[in-house]
Amino acid sequence: MSIDEEGQVALTSAIVRPSVEAWAALPRRAHVRREGTFAWLIGVLTTAGAFIVDRGWETLDDPAWAGAYRAIDMFGMASILLALSFSVVGFLLRRYALVAAPLVLLAAAIPHTLDGYASAVVWWLGAAAAALWAVSAAARPWHQLRAVCRLAQASLTGRTTAVGPNAVRAGNRALRRGLLRLPLFLAAACGGWALAFGVLPTELGHTYEELGEASSSSFFAAAGTAASIVAIAEAVSQVWRTYAYGRVGRSLVWEIPSGRGVASWCPYARNDAGQVPMEAAEAPGCNCLAEFRRAFPDGENDLMWNEGVPAADYCPIHGLDRINELTPTEFTALAEETWLWDAGSDLPEPADPDARRLLLYGLAGHTFAGIPVRKHGGRIDADFPGVTPVREADPAIFGPWWDKPLRPEAGAQDIIDLRPAGYTGSAFRYRHGRAWFETAPPFAARPEP
């Protein structure tokens, strides 16, 4: 931990840079919806099996309980309501379904066992099957976290960097979000059980007809059980996230390659085309900052000092004349300068995936895929404290062509093939605009008449 030049506390983290092959070899995340759906199906099949064993179709018109209402009747009816509700909407619970399924079936198994129902064995078998499925699903993130730890150890660069406050706050904020949900679920559970046990004494000993063919305590008990199960599922999730983040995430900054992996760079690769970094805009001879203030007298608050300002067309250093007077060799050497390119253009893409890296702070595998950060002076930091953790994504969905405008057809000055310099396409220079980058087959320069 250190104090940066702005007087803010910054954490010192080691930098790891995995190879493209090692990054791609990390275990991929299992489909969360598929895992949850299978757990839900176990609940549906168990509920259906219990109904068949108890020959429930023969008692559909019978009272919900016989004789005087007992406490065990409250739990039994609540468990049936819960199992039926889970069978209807359990597929919507996604990752919660893994923890919810065995608990829902266990909540039905206990009262049915105590009350001597033949379906008790079915409920227990279903609860055991759901528990085994949950354990097998939980083993995968554990093995993946171990793989991340091994990769981090093998990929240490020996370099360190200061992590700015925005990145630290973003990581803590992501963890706190779940911790804020947990008290809500606990409060709902306590409220449901308080109502159930508050109403229960007024219903004990009454017959089905005397209670108006309904039991309020069983409904409140079902709600309390459901909220309790969701609270347990949330607690398990948060304990694991906190453990994984503390084990490997908090102390490392990752330079991950652009290929598919635990976290994908595609949705988070920011396009700064047409921007001049603030350090360059404040350099002698550049009038980009002055032009921005002239065009937007009230726009001082809109300036993002960690992003830069739009390049001015008539700037002596970053203007259109400066771009077009560069020789193809000079232009190619400056290809990674953002001010060369039109704001609607993609930035040049290196052909080597090892050359394209996304900086992540706090990566701990699928459990916590890290906060996207960038270099800011002598440290790395997130753009703002509200940045959310990255997720594994398919580049086929979030490709560079996503919502991409078309380059102009008219006004082209020349075409510079950047592939010999290690990029994936060519630069189109325009007489009255900034250059455009396009990944495409070989081009032949066709100067306009």
Short mmCIF file of C-alpha atoms in Angstrom, two decimals, residues 133-323:
data_model
loop_
_atom_site.label_atom_id
_atom_site.label_comp_id
_atom_site.label_asym_id
_atom_site.label_seq_id
_atom_site.Cartn_x
_atom_site.Cartn_y
_atom_site.Cartn_z
CA TRP A 133 -25.62 -32.61 -8.35
CA ALA A 134 -24.96 -29.42 -6.36
CA VAL A 135 -21.69 -30.83 -4.98
CA SER A 136 -20.52 -31.87 -8.45
CA ALA A 137 -21.36 -28.41 -9.78
CA ALA A 138 -19.54 -26.76 -6.85
CA ALA A 139 -16.41 -28.81 -7.54
CA ARG A 140 -15.94 -27.16 -10.93
CA PRO A 141 -15.37 -23.58 -9.67
CA TRP A 142 -13.06 -24.97 -6.97
CA HIS A 143 -10.89 -26.74 -9.57
CA GLN A 144 -10.99 -23.65 -11.74
CA LEU A 145 -9.85 -21.39 -8.88
CA ARG A 146 -6.91 -23.73 -8.27
CA ALA A 147 -6.06 -23.55 -11.98
CA VAL A 148 -6.17 -19.74 -11.83
CA CYS A 149 -3.85 -19.77 -8.82
CA ARG A 150 -1.38 -22.04 -10.61
CA LEU A 151 -1.51 -19.90 -13.75
CA ALA A 152 -0.94 -16.73 -11.74
CA GLN A 153 2.10 -18.24 -10.04
CA ALA A 154 3.54 -19.42 -13.36
CA SER A 155 2.84 -16.10 -15.12
CA LEU A 156 4.37 -13.64 -12.65
CA THR A 157 6.36 -11.00 -14.51
CA GLY A 158 8.29 -9.66 -11.56
CA ARG A 159 6.71 -6.26 -12.17
CA THR A 160 4.36 -4.46 -9.80
CA THR A 161 1.95 -1.57 -10.22
CA ALA A 162 -0.10 0.73 -8.06
CA VAL A 163 -3.86 0.10 -8.26
CA GLY A 164 -5.91 3.28 -8.06
CA PRO A 165 -8.92 3.90 -5.80
CA ASN A 166 -11.55 3.52 -8.53
CA ALA A 167 -10.53 -0.09 -9.21
CA VAL A 168 -10.41 -0.95 -5.50
CA ARG A 169 -13.83 0.62 -4.91
CA ALA A 170 -15.30 -1.14 -7.95
CA GLY A 171 -14.12 -4.52 -6.63
CA ASN A 172 -15.44 -3.85 -3.14
CA ARG A 173 -18.70 -2.50 -4.57
CA ALA A 174 -19.27 -5.68 -6.58
CA LEU A 175 -18.84 -7.75 -3.43
CA ARG A 176 -21.05 -5.48 -1.33
CA ARG A 177 -23.89 -5.70 -3.83
CA GLY A 178 -24.50 -9.31 -2.83
CA LEU A 179 -24.05 -8.55 0.84
CA LEU A 180 -26.84 -5.97 0.58
CA ARG A 181 -29.22 -8.56 -0.88
CA LEU A 182 -28.57 -11.02 1.93
CA PRO A 183 -30.16 -8.90 4.73
CA LEU A 184 -33.26 -8.43 2.56
CA PHE A 185 -33.69 -12.18 2.15
CA LEU A 186 -33.05 -12.72 5.86
CA ALA A 187 -35.60 -10.07 6.78
CA ALA A 188 -38.18 -11.68 4.48
CA ALA A 189 -37.46 -15.09 6.02
CA CYS A 190 -37.81 -13.76 9.56
CA GLY A 191 -41.01 -11.98 8.64
CA GLY A 192 -42.52 -15.08 7.09
CA TRP A 193 -41.67 -17.32 10.04
CA ALA A 194 -42.82 -14.70 12.56
CA LEU A 195 -46.22 -14.54 10.86
CA ALA A 196 -46.42 -18.33 10.59
CA PHE A 197 -45.75 -18.93 14.28
CA GLY A 198 -47.88 -15.95 15.23
CA VAL A 199 -50.92 -17.37 13.41
CA LEU A 200 -50.27 -21.04 14.26
CA PRO A 201 -51.66 -20.93 17.88
CA THR A 202 -54.99 -19.61 16.57
CA GLU A 203 -55.29 -22.53 14.16
CA LEU A 204 -54.10 -25.47 16.28
CA GLY A 205 -56.85 -27.96 17.11
CA HIS A 206 -59.32 -26.65 14.52
CA THR A 207 -60.79 -28.80 11.79
CA TYR A 208 -60.54 -28.14 8.07
CA GLU A 209 -64.11 -26.83 7.99
CA GLU A 210 -63.63 -24.61 11.05
CA LEU A 211 -60.69 -22.82 9.46
CA GLY A 212 -62.64 -22.08 6.31
CA GLU A 213 -60.84 -24.71 4.24
CA ALA A 214 -57.51 -22.85 4.42
CA SER A 215 -54.55 -22.41 6.74
CA SER A 216 -52.81 -19.05 6.83
CA SER A 217 -49.87 -20.38 8.85
CA SER A 218 -48.95 -22.88 6.11
CA PHE A 219 -48.79 -20.10 3.51
CA PHE A 220 -46.62 -17.93 5.76
CA ALA A 221 -44.41 -20.95 6.55
CA ALA A 222 -43.98 -21.65 2.83
CA ALA A 223 -42.98 -18.02 2.24
CA GLY A 224 -40.57 -18.11 5.19
CA THR A 225 -39.01 -21.35 3.97
CA ALA A 226 -38.59 -19.98 0.44
CA ALA A 227 -36.93 -16.80 1.70
CA SER A 228 -34.70 -18.84 4.01
CA ILE A 229 -33.54 -21.04 1.14
CA VAL A 230 -32.79 -18.07 -1.09
CA ALA A 231 -30.87 -16.44 1.80
CA ILE A 232 -28.81 -19.61 2.24
CA ALA A 233 -28.08 -19.73 -1.50
CA GLU A 234 -27.03 -16.06 -1.48
CA ALA A 235 -24.84 -16.59 1.60
CA VAL A 236 -23.08 -19.56 -0.03
CA SER A 237 -22.47 -17.51 -3.17
CA GLN A 238 -21.10 -14.52 -1.27
CA VAL A 239 -18.84 -16.58 0.97
CA TRP A 240 -17.33 -18.25 -2.07
CA ARG A 241 -16.88 -14.97 -3.99
CA THR A 242 -15.25 -13.31 -1.00
CA TYR A 243 -12.94 -16.27 -0.47
CA ALA A 244 -11.89 -16.45 -4.14
CA TYR A 245 -11.38 -12.69 -4.39
CA GLY A 246 -9.23 -12.67 -1.27
CA ARG A 247 -7.30 -15.78 -2.30
CA VAL A 248 -5.99 -14.56 -5.64
CA GLY A 249 -7.92 -11.57 -6.96
CA ARG A 250 -7.12 -8.70 -4.63
CA SER A 251 -3.35 -8.89 -5.03
CA LEU A 252 -2.94 -9.24 -8.81
CA VAL A 253 -3.29 -7.28 -12.02
CA TRP A 254 -3.70 -9.47 -15.10
CA GLU A 255 -2.64 -8.70 -18.66
CA ILE A 256 -4.94 -11.13 -20.48
CA PRO A 257 -4.74 -11.89 -24.22
CA SER A 258 -7.55 -11.14 -26.61
CA GLY A 259 -8.60 -14.73 -27.24
CA ARG A 260 -11.56 -16.42 -25.62
CA GLY A 261 -11.15 -17.37 -22.00
CA VAL A 262 -12.40 -16.86 -18.46
CA ALA A 263 -12.95 -13.18 -19.21
CA SER A 264 -13.38 -11.72 -22.67
CA TRP A 265 -11.86 -8.43 -23.73
CA CYS A 266 -14.36 -7.77 -26.54
CA PRO A 267 -17.23 -5.97 -24.76
CA TYR A 268 -14.77 -3.95 -22.68
CA ALA A 269 -12.20 -2.89 -25.26
CA ARG A 270 -12.82 0.85 -25.40
CA ASN A 271 -12.48 2.68 -28.69
CA ASP A 272 -10.67 6.00 -28.24
CA ALA A 273 -10.47 6.76 -31.97
CA GLY A 274 -10.40 10.49 -32.64
CA GLN A 275 -9.20 11.32 -29.11
CA VAL A 276 -6.01 13.02 -28.02
CA PRO A 277 -4.66 11.88 -24.63
CA MET A 278 -4.79 14.68 -22.09
CA GLU A 279 -1.00 14.70 -21.67
CA ALA A 280 -0.59 15.30 -25.41
CA ALA A 281 -3.40 17.90 -25.49
CA GLU A 282 -1.59 19.94 -22.83
CA ALA A 283 1.74 19.80 -24.67
CA PRO A 284 3.10 22.99 -26.33
CA GLY A 285 1.86 23.49 -29.88
CA CYS A 286 -1.39 21.49 -29.50
CA ASN A 287 -4.63 23.47 -29.65
CA CYS A 288 -7.07 20.52 -29.27
CA LEU A 289 -7.95 21.43 -25.69
CA ALA A 290 -8.37 25.10 -26.57
CA GLU A 291 -10.62 24.22 -29.53
CA PHE A 292 -12.78 22.02 -27.32
CA ARG A 293 -13.22 24.83 -24.79
CA ARG A 294 -13.99 27.30 -27.57
CA ALA A 295 -16.61 25.00 -29.11
CA PHE A 296 -18.09 24.04 -25.72
CA PRO A 297 -17.70 26.98 -23.32
CA ASP A 298 -19.78 25.18 -20.69
CA GLY A 299 -18.26 21.77 -21.32
CA GLU A 300 -15.44 21.85 -18.79
CA ASN A 301 -17.33 19.39 -16.59
CA ASP A 302 -17.66 17.03 -19.55
CA LEU A 303 -13.92 16.65 -19.89
CA MET A 304 -12.75 13.17 -18.94
CA TRP A 305 -9.17 13.73 -17.85
CA ASN A 306 -8.41 10.04 -17.99
CA GLU A 307 -9.69 9.78 -21.58
CA GLY A 308 -8.57 12.92 -23.41
CA VAL A 309 -10.26 15.39 -25.75
CA PRO A 310 -11.45 15.18 -29.36
CA ALA A 311 -8.66 15.90 -31.84
CA ALA A 312 -9.09 19.29 -33.53
CA ASP A 313 -9.17 19.25 -37.33
CA TYR A 314 -6.79 22.20 -37.62
CA CYS A 315 -4.37 21.35 -34.83
CA PRO A 316 -0.74 21.71 -36.05
CA ILE A 317 0.18 18.45 -34.28
CA HIS A 318 -3.00 16.34 -34.45
CA GLY A 319 -4.95 17.93 -37.33
CA LEU A 320 -5.95 16.59 -40.74
CA ASP A 321 -3.01 18.20 -42.56
CA ARG A 322 -0.60 16.55 -40.14
CA ILE A 323 -2.20 13.12 -40.83
#
